[in-house]
PDB file of C-alpha atoms and ligand atoms in Angstrom:
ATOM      1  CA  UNK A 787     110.702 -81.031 -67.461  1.00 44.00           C
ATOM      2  CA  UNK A 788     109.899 -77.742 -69.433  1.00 44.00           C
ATOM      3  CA  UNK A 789     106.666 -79.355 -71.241  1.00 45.00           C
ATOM      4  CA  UNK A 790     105.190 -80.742 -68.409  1.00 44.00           C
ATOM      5  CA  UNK A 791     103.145 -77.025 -68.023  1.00 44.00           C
ATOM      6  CA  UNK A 792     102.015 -78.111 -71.721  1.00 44.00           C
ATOM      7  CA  UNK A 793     100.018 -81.285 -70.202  1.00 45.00           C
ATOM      8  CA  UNK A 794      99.728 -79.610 -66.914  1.00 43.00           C
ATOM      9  CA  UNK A 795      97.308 -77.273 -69.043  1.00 42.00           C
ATOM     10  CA  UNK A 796      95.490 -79.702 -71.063  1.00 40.00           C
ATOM     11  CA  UNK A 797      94.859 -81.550 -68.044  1.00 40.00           C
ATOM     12  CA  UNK A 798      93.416 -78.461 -66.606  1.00 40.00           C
ATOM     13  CA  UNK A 799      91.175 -77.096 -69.776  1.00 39.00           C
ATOM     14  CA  UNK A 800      88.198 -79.410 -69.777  1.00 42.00           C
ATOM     15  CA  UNK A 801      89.976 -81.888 -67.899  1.00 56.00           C
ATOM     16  CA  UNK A 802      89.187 -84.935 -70.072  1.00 77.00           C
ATOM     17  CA  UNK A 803      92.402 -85.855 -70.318  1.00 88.00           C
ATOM     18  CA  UNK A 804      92.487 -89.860 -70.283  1.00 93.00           C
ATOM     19  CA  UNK A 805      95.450 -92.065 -69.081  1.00 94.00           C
ATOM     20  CA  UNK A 806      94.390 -95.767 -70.224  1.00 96.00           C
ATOM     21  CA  UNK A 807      96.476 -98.614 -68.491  1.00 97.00           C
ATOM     22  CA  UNK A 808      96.282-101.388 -70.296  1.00 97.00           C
ATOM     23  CA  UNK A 809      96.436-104.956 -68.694  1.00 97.00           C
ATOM     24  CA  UNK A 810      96.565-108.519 -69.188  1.00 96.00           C
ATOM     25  CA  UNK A 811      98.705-111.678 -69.798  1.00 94.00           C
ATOM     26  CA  UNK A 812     101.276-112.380 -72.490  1.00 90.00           C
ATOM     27  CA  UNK A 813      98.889-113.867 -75.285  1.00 90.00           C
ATOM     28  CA  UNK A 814      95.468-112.043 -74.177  1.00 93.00           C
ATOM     29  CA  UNK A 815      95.395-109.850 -77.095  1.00 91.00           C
ATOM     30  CA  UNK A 816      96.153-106.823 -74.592  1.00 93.00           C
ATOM     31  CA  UNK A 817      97.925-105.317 -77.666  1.00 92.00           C
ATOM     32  CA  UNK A 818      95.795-105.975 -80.098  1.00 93.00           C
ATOM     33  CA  UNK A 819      93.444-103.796 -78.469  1.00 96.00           C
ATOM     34  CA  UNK A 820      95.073-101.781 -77.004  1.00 96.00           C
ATOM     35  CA  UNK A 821      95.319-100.632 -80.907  1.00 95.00           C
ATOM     36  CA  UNK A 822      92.103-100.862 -81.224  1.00 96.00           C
ATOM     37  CA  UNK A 823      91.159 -98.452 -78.946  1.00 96.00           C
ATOM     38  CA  UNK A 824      93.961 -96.084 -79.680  1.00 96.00           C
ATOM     39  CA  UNK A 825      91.833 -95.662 -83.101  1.00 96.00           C
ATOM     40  CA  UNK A 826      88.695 -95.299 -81.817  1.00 95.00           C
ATOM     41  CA  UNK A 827      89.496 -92.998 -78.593  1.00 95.00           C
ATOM     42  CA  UNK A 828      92.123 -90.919 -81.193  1.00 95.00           C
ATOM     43  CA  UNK A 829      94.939 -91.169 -78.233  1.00 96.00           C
ATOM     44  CA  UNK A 830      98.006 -92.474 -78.965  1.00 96.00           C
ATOM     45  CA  UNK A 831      99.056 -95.936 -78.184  1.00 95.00           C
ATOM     46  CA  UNK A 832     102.105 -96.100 -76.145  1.00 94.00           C
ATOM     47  CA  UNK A 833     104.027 -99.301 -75.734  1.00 93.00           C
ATOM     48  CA  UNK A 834     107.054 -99.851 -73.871  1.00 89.00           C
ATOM     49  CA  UNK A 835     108.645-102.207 -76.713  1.00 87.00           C
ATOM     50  CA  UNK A 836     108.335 -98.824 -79.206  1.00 87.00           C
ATOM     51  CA  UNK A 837     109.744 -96.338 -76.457  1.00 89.00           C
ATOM     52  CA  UNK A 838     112.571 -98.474 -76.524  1.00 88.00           C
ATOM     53  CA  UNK A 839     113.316 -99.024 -80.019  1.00 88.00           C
ATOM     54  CA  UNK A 840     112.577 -95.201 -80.392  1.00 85.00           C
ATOM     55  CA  UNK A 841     115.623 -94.446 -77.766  1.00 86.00           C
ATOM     56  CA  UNK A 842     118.074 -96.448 -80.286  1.00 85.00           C
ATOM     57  CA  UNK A 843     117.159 -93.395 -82.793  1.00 87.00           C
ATOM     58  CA  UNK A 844     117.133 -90.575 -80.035  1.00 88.00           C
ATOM     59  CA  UNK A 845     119.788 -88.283 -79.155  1.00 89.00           C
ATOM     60  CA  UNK A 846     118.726 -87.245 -75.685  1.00 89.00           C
ATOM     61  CA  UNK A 847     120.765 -87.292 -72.924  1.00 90.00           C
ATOM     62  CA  UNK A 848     117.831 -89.982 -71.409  1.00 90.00           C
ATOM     63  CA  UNK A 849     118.169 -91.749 -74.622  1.00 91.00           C
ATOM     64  CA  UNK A 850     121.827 -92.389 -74.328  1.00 92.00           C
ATOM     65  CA  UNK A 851     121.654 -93.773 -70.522  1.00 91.00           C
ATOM     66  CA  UNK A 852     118.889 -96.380 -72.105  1.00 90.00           C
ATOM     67  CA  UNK A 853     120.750 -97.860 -75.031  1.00 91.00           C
ATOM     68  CA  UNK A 854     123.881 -97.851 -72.453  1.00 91.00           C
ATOM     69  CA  UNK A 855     121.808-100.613 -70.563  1.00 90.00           C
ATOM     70  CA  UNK A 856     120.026-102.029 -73.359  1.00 87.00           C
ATOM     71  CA  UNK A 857     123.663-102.336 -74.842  1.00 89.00           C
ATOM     72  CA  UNK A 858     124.876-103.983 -71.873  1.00 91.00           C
ATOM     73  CA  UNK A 859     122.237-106.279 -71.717  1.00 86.00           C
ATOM     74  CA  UNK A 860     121.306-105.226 -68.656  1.00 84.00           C
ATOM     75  CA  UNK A 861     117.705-104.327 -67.444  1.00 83.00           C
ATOM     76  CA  UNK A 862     116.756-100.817 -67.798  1.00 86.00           C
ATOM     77  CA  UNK A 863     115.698 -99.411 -63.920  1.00 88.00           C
ATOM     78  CA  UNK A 864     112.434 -98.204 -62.910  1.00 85.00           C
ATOM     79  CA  UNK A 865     113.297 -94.926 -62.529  1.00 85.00           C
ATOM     80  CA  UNK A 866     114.935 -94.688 -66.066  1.00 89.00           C
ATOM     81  CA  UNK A 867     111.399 -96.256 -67.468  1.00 90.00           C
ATOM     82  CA  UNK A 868     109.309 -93.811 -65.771  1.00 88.00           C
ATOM     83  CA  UNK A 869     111.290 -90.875 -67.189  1.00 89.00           C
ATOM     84  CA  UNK A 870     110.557 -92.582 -70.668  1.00 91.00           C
ATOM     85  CA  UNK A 871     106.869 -92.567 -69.904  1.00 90.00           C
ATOM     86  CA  UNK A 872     107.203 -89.350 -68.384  1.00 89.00           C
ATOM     87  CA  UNK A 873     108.749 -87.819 -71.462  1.00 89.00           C
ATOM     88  CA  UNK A 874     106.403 -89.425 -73.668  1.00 90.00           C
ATOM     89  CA  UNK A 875     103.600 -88.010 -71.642  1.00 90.00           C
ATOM     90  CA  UNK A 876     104.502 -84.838 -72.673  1.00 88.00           C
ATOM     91  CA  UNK A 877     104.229 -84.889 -76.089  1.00 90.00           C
ATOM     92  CA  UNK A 878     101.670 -82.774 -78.306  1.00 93.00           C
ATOM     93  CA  UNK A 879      99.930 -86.298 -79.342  1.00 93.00           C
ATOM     94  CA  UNK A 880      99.088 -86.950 -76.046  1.00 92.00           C
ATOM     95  CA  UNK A 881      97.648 -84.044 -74.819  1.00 91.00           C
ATOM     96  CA  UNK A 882      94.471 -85.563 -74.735  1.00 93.00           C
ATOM     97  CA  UNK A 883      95.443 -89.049 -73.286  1.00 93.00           C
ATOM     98  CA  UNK A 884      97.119 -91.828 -74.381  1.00 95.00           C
ATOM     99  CA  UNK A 885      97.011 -95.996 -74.105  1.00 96.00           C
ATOM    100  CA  UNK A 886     100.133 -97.458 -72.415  1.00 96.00           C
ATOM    101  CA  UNK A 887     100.451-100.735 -73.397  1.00 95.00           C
ATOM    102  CA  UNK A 888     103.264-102.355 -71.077  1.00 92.00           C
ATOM    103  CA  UNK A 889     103.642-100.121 -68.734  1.00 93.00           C
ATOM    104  CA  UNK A 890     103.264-100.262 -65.173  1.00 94.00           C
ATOM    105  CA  UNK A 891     104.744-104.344 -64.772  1.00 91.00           C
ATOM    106  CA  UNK A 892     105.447-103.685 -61.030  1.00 92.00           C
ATOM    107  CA  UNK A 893     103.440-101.889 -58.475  1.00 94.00           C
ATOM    108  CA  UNK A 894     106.336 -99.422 -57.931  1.00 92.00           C
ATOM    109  CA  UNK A 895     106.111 -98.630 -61.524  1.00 93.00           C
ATOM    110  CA  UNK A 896     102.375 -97.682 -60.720  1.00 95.00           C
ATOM    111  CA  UNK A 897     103.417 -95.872 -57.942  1.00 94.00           C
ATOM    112  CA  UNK A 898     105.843 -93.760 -59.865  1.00 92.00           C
ATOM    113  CA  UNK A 899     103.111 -93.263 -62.518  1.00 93.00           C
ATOM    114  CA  UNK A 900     100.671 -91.644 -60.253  1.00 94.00           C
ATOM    115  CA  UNK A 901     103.423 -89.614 -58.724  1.00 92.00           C
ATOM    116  CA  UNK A 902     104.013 -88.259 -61.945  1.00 90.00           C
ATOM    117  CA  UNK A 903     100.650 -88.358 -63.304  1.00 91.00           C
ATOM    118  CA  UNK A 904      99.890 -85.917 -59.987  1.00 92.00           C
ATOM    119  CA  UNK A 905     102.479 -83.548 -60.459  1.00 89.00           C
ATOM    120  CA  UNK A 906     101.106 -82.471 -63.570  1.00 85.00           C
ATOM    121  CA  UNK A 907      97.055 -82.696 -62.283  1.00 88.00           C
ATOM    122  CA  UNK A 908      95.669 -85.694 -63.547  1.00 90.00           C
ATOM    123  CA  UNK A 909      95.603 -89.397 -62.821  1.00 93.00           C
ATOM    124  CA  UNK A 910      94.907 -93.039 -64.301  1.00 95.00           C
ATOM    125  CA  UNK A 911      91.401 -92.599 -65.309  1.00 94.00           C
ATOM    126  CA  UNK A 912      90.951 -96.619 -66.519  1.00 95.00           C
ATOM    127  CA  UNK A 913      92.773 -99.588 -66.205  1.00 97.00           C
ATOM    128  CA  UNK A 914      91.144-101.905 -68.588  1.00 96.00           C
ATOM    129  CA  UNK A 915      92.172-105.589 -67.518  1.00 97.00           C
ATOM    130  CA  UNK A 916      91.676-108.723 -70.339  1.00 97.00           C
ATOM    131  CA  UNK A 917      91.257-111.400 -68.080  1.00 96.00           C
ATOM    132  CA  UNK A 918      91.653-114.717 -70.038  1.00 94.00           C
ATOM    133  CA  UNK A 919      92.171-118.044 -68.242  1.00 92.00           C
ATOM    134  CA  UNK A 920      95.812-119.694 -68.050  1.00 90.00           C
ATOM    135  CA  UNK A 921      94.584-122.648 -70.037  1.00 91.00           C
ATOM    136  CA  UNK A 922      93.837-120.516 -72.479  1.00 91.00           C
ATOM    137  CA  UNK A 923      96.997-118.468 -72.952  1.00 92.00           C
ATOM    138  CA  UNK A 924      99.054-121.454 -73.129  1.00 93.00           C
ATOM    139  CA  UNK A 925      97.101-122.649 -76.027  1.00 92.00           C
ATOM    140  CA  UNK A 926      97.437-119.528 -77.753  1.00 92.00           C
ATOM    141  CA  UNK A 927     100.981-118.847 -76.951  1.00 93.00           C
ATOM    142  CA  UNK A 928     102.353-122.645 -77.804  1.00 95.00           C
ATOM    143  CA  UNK A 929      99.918-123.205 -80.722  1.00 95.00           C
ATOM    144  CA  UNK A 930     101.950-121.493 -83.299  1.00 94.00           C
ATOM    145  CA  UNK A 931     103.675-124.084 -85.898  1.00 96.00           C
ATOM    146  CA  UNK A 932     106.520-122.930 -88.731  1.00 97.00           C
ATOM    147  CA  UNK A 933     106.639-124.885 -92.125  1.00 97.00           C
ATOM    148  CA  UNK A 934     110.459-126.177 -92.215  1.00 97.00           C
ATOM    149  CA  UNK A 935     110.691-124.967 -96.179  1.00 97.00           C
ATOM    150  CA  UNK A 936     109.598-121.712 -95.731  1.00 96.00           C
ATOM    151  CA  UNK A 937     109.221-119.456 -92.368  1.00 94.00           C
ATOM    152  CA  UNK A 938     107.117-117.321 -93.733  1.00 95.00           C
ATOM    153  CA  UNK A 939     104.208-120.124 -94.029  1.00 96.00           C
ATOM    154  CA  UNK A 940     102.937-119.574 -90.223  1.00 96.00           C
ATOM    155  CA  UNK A 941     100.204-121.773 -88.756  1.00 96.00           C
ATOM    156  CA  UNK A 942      98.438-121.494 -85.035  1.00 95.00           C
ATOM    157  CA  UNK A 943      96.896-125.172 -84.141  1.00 94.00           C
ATOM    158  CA  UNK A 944      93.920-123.436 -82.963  1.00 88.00           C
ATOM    159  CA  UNK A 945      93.630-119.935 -84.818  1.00 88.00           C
ATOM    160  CA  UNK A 946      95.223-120.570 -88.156  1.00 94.00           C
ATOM    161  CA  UNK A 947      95.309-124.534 -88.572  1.00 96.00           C
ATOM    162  CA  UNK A 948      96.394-126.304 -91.554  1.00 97.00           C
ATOM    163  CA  UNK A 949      93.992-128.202 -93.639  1.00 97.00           C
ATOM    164  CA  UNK A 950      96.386-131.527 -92.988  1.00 96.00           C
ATOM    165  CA  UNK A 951      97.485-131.834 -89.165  1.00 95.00           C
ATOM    166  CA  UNK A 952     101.498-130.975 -89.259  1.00 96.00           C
ATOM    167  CA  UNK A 953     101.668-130.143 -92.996  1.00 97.00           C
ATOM    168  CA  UNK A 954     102.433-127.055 -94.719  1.00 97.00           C
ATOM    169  CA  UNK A 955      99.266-125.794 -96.790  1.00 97.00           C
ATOM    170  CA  UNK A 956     101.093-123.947 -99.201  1.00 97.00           C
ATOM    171  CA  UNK A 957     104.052-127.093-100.385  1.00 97.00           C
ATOM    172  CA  UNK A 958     103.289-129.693 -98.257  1.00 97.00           C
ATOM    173  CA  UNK A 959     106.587-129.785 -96.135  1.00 97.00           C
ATOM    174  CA  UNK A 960     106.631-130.642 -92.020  1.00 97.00           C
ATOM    175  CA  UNK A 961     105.314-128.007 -89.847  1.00 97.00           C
ATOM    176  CA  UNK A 962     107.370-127.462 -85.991  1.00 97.00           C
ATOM    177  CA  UNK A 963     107.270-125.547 -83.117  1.00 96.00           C
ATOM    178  CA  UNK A 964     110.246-122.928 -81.898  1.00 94.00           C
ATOM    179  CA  UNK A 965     111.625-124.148 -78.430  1.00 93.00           C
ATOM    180  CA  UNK A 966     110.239-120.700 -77.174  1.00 91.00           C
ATOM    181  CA  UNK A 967     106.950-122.041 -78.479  1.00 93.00           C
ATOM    182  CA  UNK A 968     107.037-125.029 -76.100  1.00 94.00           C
ATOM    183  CA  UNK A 969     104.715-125.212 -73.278  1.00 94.00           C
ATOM    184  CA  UNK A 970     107.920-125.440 -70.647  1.00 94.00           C
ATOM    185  CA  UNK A 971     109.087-122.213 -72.168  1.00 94.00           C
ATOM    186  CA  UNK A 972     105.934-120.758 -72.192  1.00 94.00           C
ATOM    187  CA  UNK A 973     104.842-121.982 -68.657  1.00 94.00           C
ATOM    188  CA  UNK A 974     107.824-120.948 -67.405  1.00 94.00           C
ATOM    189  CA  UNK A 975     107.314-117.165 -68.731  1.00 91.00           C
ATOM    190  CA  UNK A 976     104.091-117.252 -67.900  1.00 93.00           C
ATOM    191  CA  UNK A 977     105.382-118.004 -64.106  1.00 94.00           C
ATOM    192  CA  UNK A 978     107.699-115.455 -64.147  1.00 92.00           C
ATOM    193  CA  UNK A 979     105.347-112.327 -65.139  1.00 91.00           C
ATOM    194  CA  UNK A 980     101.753-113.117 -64.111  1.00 94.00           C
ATOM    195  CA  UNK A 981     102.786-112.363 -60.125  1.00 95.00           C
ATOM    196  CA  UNK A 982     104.227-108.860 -60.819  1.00 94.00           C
ATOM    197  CA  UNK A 983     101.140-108.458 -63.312  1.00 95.00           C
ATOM    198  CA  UNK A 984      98.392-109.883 -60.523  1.00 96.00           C
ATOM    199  CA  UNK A 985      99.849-107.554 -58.070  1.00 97.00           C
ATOM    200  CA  UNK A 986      99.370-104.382 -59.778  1.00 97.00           C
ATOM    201  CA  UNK A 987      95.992-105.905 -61.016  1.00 97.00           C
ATOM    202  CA  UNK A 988      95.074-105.294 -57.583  1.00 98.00           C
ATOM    203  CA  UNK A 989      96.706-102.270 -57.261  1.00 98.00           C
ATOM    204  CA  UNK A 990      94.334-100.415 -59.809  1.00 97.00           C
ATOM    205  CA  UNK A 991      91.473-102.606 -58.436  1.00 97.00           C
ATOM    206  CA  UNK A 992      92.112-101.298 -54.887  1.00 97.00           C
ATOM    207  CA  UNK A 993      92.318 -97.512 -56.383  1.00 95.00           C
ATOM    208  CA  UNK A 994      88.398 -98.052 -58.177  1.00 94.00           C
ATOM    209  CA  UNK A 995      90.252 -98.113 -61.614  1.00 95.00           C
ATOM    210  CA  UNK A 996      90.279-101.507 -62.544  1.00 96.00           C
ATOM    211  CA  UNK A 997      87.892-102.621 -65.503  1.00 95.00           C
ATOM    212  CA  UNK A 998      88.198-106.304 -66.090  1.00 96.00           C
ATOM    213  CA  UNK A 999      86.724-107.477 -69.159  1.00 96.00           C
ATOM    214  CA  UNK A1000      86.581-111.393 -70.384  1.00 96.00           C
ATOM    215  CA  UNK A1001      89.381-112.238 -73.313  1.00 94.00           C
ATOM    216  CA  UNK A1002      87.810-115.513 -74.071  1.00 91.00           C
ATOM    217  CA  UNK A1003      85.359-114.271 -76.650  1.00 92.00           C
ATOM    218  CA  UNK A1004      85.989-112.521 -80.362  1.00 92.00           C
ATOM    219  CA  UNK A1005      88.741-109.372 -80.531  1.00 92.00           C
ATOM    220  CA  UNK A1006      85.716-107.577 -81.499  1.00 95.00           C
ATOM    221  CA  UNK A1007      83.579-108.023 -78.487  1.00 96.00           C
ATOM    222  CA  UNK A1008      86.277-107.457 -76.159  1.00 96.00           C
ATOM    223  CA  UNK A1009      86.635-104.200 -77.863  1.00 96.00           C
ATOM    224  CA  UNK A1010      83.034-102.941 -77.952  1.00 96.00           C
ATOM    225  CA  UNK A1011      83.106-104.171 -74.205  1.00 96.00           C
ATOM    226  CA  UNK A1012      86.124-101.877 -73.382  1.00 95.00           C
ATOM    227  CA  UNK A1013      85.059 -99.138 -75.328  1.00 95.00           C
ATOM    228  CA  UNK A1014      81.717 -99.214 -73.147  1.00 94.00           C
ATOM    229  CA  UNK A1015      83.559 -99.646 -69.469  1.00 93.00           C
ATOM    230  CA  UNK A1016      85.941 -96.750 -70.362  1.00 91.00           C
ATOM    231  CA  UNK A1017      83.158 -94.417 -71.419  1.00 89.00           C
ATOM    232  CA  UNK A1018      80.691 -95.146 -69.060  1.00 87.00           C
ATOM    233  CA  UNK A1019      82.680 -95.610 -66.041  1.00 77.00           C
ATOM    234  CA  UNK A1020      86.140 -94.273 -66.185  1.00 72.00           C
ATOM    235  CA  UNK A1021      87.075 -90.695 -64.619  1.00 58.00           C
ATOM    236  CA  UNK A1022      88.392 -88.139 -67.089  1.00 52.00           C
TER     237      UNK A1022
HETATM  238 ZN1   ZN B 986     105.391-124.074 -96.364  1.00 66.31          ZN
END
């Protein structure tokens, strides 16, 4: 990749270049902050979800071999997700660092980060991890309620709740839950990606980069917390 001598240099001038992993559970406010610290660190946050919408504009050859699976329906490979990361990486923005949000979900992903990270002299310097207990993301992930007149009128039973149990605020109409809202649904995600997710937990943990910080208590405090871990303890 012809700009990988561009990061290859930053990484080597003052080496403070930081690569932020963040990590957590659907619905532990992973990003939400990882936003958050995007703004105050001045690094770019990276998500997975807007590499991929930004391939459907792109007109690289890479871009064209993702929307051929993403138009398939298929699931886009590893190997085709690292080069997106890989790519991204490169750009001027993130010269200094950036936040993935996203991004490793498997330990091989991680594997192929550091692979790449090396090649171009610099490694995960912090994996910040928003531990919040499974009781807790399923109340946050199946509390949220729709008014039936208007979708716009959201609720959360727990964040946002309605001054009359089940009734729209705003025009007084019936308030429901989406079927993807429903704790089966939910569990059943939650099932599905919390293994891959625990298993490169450990993966950063066992490589000293792992910074786990409680996501039961205000946005806010997380924040200040992660903001402290990463810049007293993480390697530039
Ligand atoms: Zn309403």
């Amino acid at each position: 990749m012809t700009s990988a001598a561009v990061t290859g240099t930053a990484a080597r001038n003052g080496g403070t270049r930081r690569i932020i992993v963040m990590m957590g559970a659907p619905g532990a406010g992973k990003g939400t902050q990882a936003e958050r610290l995007a703004e105050a660190m001045g690094l770019p946050h990276v998500s997975t979800g807007e590499l991929f919408r930004a391939m459907r504009k792109s007109d690289t050859p890479l871009a064209e071999q993702v929307r051929g699976y993403m138009d398939s329906g298929a699931l886009v490979p590893d190997d085709i997700v690292v080069a997106m990361v890989d790519d991204r990486l490169t750009w001027k923005d993130a010269a200094n660092g950036v936040i993935l949000d996203g991004f490793p979900r498997t330990v091989a992903q991680a594997e192929a980060l550091d692979g790449m990270l090396a090649r171009v002299g610099t490694a995960v310097s912090a994996a910040p991890y928003i531990e919040v207990p499974t009781e807790l993301l399923l109340a946050r992930l199946t509390g949220r309620r729709i008014c039936t007149a208007d979708d716009q009128h959201l609720y959360h039973v727990v964040a946002m709740p309605p001054k009359r149990d089940g009734i729209c605020d705003i025009d007084g109409a019936k308030l429901y839950q989406r079927v993807d809202d429903s704790e089966d649904t939910v569990q059943g995600r939650l099932d599905k990606q919390l293994p891959p997710m625990f298993e490169v937990v450990d993966y950063y943990a066992s490589n000293n980069v792992l910074f786990p910080v409680p996501g039961d208590q205000p946005p806010a405090d997380v924040t200040e917390e992660l903001l402290r871990l990463i810049n007293t303890k993480a390697s530039a």
